[in-house]
């Protein structure tokens, strides 16, 4: 059986090295391209998420039961980017708004 395949292998042997070289660099190029697009998409998504102003709003409660007292259904979502009820927090430290007793 292998004696029948020997002429076929000898016929394709001169093209085997260039084909493998091209295939290997194609795989490396596709890997680099996918890493580049994943990084680009991640940066674009993080920029979009950083535009959400909820954490800096005076109506934000930092409680997972009621995130916002005015618009709880859109708090911390992309719909909140253009919130008409946004009021900047007057506190210097918005994450620590609870008064100490």
Short mmCIF file of C-alpha atoms in Angstrom, two decimals, residues 27 30 39 46 70 75 78 92 100:
data_model
loop_
_atom_site.label_atom_id
_atom_site.label_comp_id
_atom_site.label_asym_id
_atom_site.label_seq_id
_atom_site.Cartn_x
_atom_site.Cartn_y
_atom_site.Cartn_z
CA UNK A 27 -1.75 31.20 11.00
CA UNK A 30 -4.49 35.47 11.68
CA UNK A 39 -7.90 44.60 21.92
CA UNK A 46 -14.45 50.31 27.95
CA UNK A 70 -34.83 58.52 40.14
CA UNK A 75 -28.95 52.93 36.29
CA UNK A 78 -25.76 52.49 28.45
CA UNK A 92 -15.54 65.21 47.19
CA UNK A 100 -19.96 58.61 59.99
#
